[in-house]
């Protein structure tokens, strides 16, 4: 199904870089992350959870994974409210690192893994917890995780082990740079910290001053 969707989009947008990155087909309509579009094919299952519809999306292994956007969004919102509405911004920062550095990790996995980890972290302080979230992803080796809402079963970080290893390598580079940024902050070297954060976000971090 992903290949079918990819080929149809390639025919419609022949000048655009279009490729499969499970569970979606990615269209690079520009160089900025905001210009990327991810299209995920889904089947309605006629099932519900907490009065919300359940769909099947590609699982990266030739099969299908159950998903309920409304239920999963409600879970993220619940944790976000418990963390003084700082979780969603943390997730946005993590996804920015993913997109700006072309890290082949599932956005669904990244969101659930970050939310589940952050649920035991309080308060959320972005410069510390971006670093800590990167460290957590690496320490767990991007292992499969159990869906905290019990709908999707096991959720994989990447569609292949090669992608997972590539993601771990790039996350390790990002963590090393984040550690340098944190050290500079602790030493009061704000400009240097900005320079290191800029490397974490591959040149997309706001300029100092």
Short mmCIF file of C-alpha atoms in Angstrom, two decimals:
data_model
loop_
_atom_site.label_atom_id
_atom_site.label_comp_id
_atom_site.label_asym_id
_atom_site.label_seq_id
_atom_site.Cartn_x
_atom_site.Cartn_y
_atom_site.Cartn_z
CA UNK A 1 0.00 0.00 0.00
CA UNK A 2 2.84 2.41 0.79
CA UNK A 3 4.43 1.71 -2.58
CA UNK A 4 1.10 2.27 -4.34
CA UNK A 5 0.61 5.61 -2.57
CA UNK A 6 4.22 6.61 -3.30
CA UNK A 7 3.91 5.82 -7.00
CA UNK A 8 0.64 7.72 -7.37
CA UNK A 9 2.18 10.77 -5.70
CA UNK A 10 5.31 10.54 -7.85
CA UNK A 11 3.12 10.62 -10.94
CA UNK A 12 1.28 13.67 -9.61
CA UNK A 13 4.44 15.49 -8.41
CA UNK A 14 7.29 14.28 -10.68
CA UNK A 15 9.74 16.99 -9.58
CA UNK A 16 9.33 16.26 -5.86
CA UNK A 17 11.42 13.84 -3.81
CA UNK A 18 8.87 11.27 -2.60
CA UNK A 19 9.79 8.18 -0.60
CA UNK A 20 8.47 5.63 1.87
CA UNK A 21 9.23 6.04 5.55
CA UNK A 22 6.91 3.74 7.44
CA UNK A 23 4.14 4.28 8.37
CA UNK A 24 3.99 7.11 5.86
CA UNK A 25 4.96 8.31 2.42
CA UNK A 26 7.04 11.49 2.69
CA UNK A 27 6.83 14.32 0.18
CA UNK A 28 9.68 16.86 0.30
CA UNK A 29 7.91 19.90 -1.12
CA UNK A 30 10.72 22.16 0.07
CA UNK A 31 13.89 22.28 2.14
CA UNK A 32 12.21 23.35 5.38
CA UNK A 33 10.70 20.76 7.74
CA UNK A 34 7.37 22.58 7.56
CA UNK A 35 7.34 21.85 3.82
CA UNK A 36 7.51 18.08 4.32
CA UNK A 37 4.23 16.22 4.15
CA UNK A 38 3.71 12.74 5.57
CA UNK A 39 0.78 10.77 4.18
CA UNK A 40 -0.25 7.65 6.08
CA UNK A 41 -2.72 5.26 4.45
CA UNK A 42 -5.25 3.87 6.92
CA UNK A 43 -8.13 1.42 7.03
CA UNK A 44 -11.14 1.90 9.30
CA UNK A 45 -11.57 -1.30 11.34
CA UNK A 46 -15.18 -0.85 12.51
CA UNK A 47 -13.76 -1.05 16.04
CA UNK A 48 -13.69 1.59 18.75
CA UNK A 49 -11.80 2.30 21.96
CA UNK A 50 -13.11 4.80 24.49
CA UNK A 51 -15.79 5.69 21.89
CA UNK A 52 -13.06 6.60 19.37
CA UNK A 53 -12.52 4.94 15.99
CA UNK A 54 -9.63 2.51 15.48
CA UNK A 55 -7.71 2.39 12.20
CA UNK A 56 -4.97 0.20 10.78
CA UNK A 57 -1.78 1.83 9.50
CA UNK A 58 1.36 0.18 8.00
CA UNK A 59 3.58 -1.42 10.64
CA UNK A 60 6.82 -1.53 8.63
CA UNK A 61 6.90 -5.33 8.46
CA UNK A 62 4.39 -5.93 5.72
CA UNK A 63 1.44 -5.87 8.10
CA UNK A 64 -0.84 -3.42 9.84
CA UNK A 65 -0.77 -1.67 13.21
CA UNK A 66 -3.89 -0.56 15.06
CA UNK A 67 -4.04 3.14 15.85
CA UNK A 68 -6.60 5.55 17.28
CA UNK A 69 -5.50 9.16 16.79
CA UNK A 70 -8.18 10.49 19.14
CA UNK A 71 -7.22 8.13 21.99
CA UNK A 72 -3.48 8.68 21.55
CA UNK A 73 -3.94 12.45 21.33
CA UNK A 74 -6.02 12.32 24.52
CA UNK A 75 -3.18 10.45 26.26
CA UNK A 76 -0.60 13.03 25.16
CA UNK A 77 -2.94 15.85 26.23
CA UNK A 78 -3.45 14.25 29.65
CA UNK A 79 0.31 14.03 30.26
CA UNK A 80 0.75 17.51 28.82
CA UNK A 81 -1.76 18.97 31.30
CA UNK A 82 -0.06 17.14 34.18
CA UNK A 83 3.27 18.70 33.13
CA UNK A 84 1.97 22.28 33.08
CA UNK A 85 1.36 22.08 29.31
CA UNK A 86 5.06 21.69 28.53
CA UNK A 87 5.05 18.17 27.07
CA UNK A 88 3.71 19.11 23.63
CA UNK A 89 6.42 21.73 23.18
CA UNK A 90 9.03 19.15 24.21
CA UNK A 91 7.64 16.73 21.62
CA UNK A 92 7.76 19.49 18.97
CA UNK A 93 11.43 20.08 19.79
CA UNK A 94 12.18 16.36 19.53
CA UNK A 95 10.38 16.14 16.19
CA UNK A 96 12.28 19.21 14.97
CA UNK A 97 15.55 17.42 15.73
CA UNK A 98 14.25 14.37 13.85
CA UNK A 99 13.22 16.33 10.75
CA UNK A 100 16.15 18.75 10.60
CA UNK A 101 18.67 15.90 10.91
CA UNK A 102 16.76 13.42 8.73
CA UNK A 103 16.61 10.83 11.53
CA UNK A 104 14.67 7.76 10.32
CA UNK A 105 12.48 7.26 13.38
CA UNK A 106 8.69 6.95 13.42
CA UNK A 107 6.96 10.17 14.53
CA UNK A 108 4.29 8.04 16.25
CA UNK A 109 6.95 6.17 18.21
CA UNK A 110 8.82 9.38 19.06
CA UNK A 111 5.67 11.03 20.38
CA UNK A 112 4.56 8.05 22.49
CA UNK A 113 8.07 7.29 23.79
CA UNK A 114 8.67 10.94 24.76
CA UNK A 115 5.25 11.24 26.42
CA UNK A 116 5.66 8.02 28.40
CA UNK A 117 9.17 8.97 29.54
CA UNK A 118 8.21 12.57 30.38
CA UNK A 119 5.21 11.45 32.45
CA UNK A 120 7.62 10.77 35.34
CA UNK A 121 9.65 13.96 34.85
CA UNK A 122 8.56 17.13 36.62
CA UNK A 123 9.08 19.95 36.03
CA UNK A 124 9.94 19.98 32.33
CA UNK A 125 12.82 22.36 31.58
CA UNK A 126 13.44 22.34 27.85
CA UNK A 127 17.21 22.64 27.68
CA UNK A 128 17.62 19.89 30.28
CA UNK A 129 14.85 17.63 29.06
CA UNK A 130 15.62 17.75 25.34
CA UNK A 131 19.04 16.45 26.40
CA UNK A 132 17.54 13.92 28.79
CA UNK A 133 14.99 12.71 26.23
CA UNK A 134 17.76 12.16 23.68
CA UNK A 135 19.69 10.22 26.32
CA UNK A 136 16.61 8.10 27.09
CA UNK A 137 16.08 7.22 23.41
CA UNK A 138 19.68 6.09 23.14
CA UNK A 139 19.73 4.20 26.45
CA UNK A 140 16.67 2.15 25.45
CA UNK A 141 18.29 1.51 22.04
CA UNK A 142 15.04 2.55 20.34
CA UNK A 143 13.53 -0.75 21.41
CA UNK A 144 9.92 -1.55 20.67
CA UNK A 145 7.56 -0.09 23.25
CA UNK A 146 4.15 -1.18 24.47
CA UNK A 147 1.43 1.27 23.51
CA UNK A 148 0.44 2.88 26.86
CA UNK A 149 -3.19 2.95 25.65
CA UNK A 150 -3.22 -0.74 24.80
CA UNK A 151 -4.40 -0.28 21.21
CA UNK A 152 -1.32 -0.64 19.01
CA UNK A 153 0.40 -3.46 20.88
CA UNK A 154 4.15 -3.10 20.26
CA UNK A 155 5.23 0.09 18.48
CA UNK A 156 8.52 0.03 16.55
CA UNK A 157 10.90 2.95 16.22
CA UNK A 158 11.87 2.21 12.63
CA UNK A 159 10.80 -0.06 9.80
CA UNK A 160 14.18 -1.85 9.55
CA UNK A 161 17.13 -2.50 11.85
CA UNK A 162 19.36 -0.53 9.46
CA UNK A 163 17.13 2.52 9.93
CA UNK A 164 17.16 1.98 13.69
CA UNK A 165 20.96 1.87 13.75
CA UNK A 166 21.15 5.00 11.58
CA UNK A 167 18.72 6.74 13.92
CA UNK A 168 20.77 5.76 16.97
CA UNK A 169 23.93 7.12 15.35
CA UNK A 170 22.32 10.47 14.55
CA UNK A 171 20.66 10.70 17.97
CA UNK A 172 24.06 10.08 19.59
CA UNK A 173 25.55 12.96 17.60
CA UNK A 174 22.64 15.18 18.66
CA UNK A 175 23.09 14.16 22.31
CA UNK A 176 26.82 14.95 22.25
CA UNK A 177 26.06 18.42 20.91
CA UNK A 178 23.24 18.93 23.41
CA UNK A 179 25.61 18.00 26.25
CA UNK A 180 28.07 20.62 24.99
CA UNK A 181 25.27 23.18 24.89
CA UNK A 182 24.22 22.34 28.45
CA UNK A 183 27.83 22.59 29.69
CA UNK A 184 28.19 25.99 28.07
CA UNK A 185 24.92 27.14 29.68
CA UNK A 186 26.09 25.97 33.10
CA UNK A 187 29.32 27.93 32.61
CA UNK A 188 27.38 31.06 31.63
CA UNK A 189 28.65 30.95 28.03
CA UNK A 190 25.33 31.78 26.41
CA UNK A 191 26.64 32.53 22.92
CA UNK A 192 28.58 29.25 22.86
CA UNK A 193 25.48 27.40 24.07
CA UNK A 194 23.46 28.88 21.19
CA UNK A 195 26.12 27.71 18.75
CA UNK A 196 25.93 24.15 20.05
CA UNK A 197 22.09 24.15 20.07
CA UNK A 198 22.24 25.37 16.49
CA UNK A 199 24.23 22.23 15.63
CA UNK A 200 21.67 20.05 17.43
CA UNK A 201 18.95 21.52 15.20
CA UNK A 202 21.16 21.42 12.09
CA UNK A 203 21.37 25.17 11.56
CA UNK A 204 17.72 25.97 12.36
CA UNK A 205 18.08 27.24 15.93
CA UNK A 206 17.45 30.99 16.56
CA UNK A 207 20.54 33.18 16.44
CA UNK A 208 22.02 34.55 19.63
CA UNK A 209 21.05 38.17 20.28
#
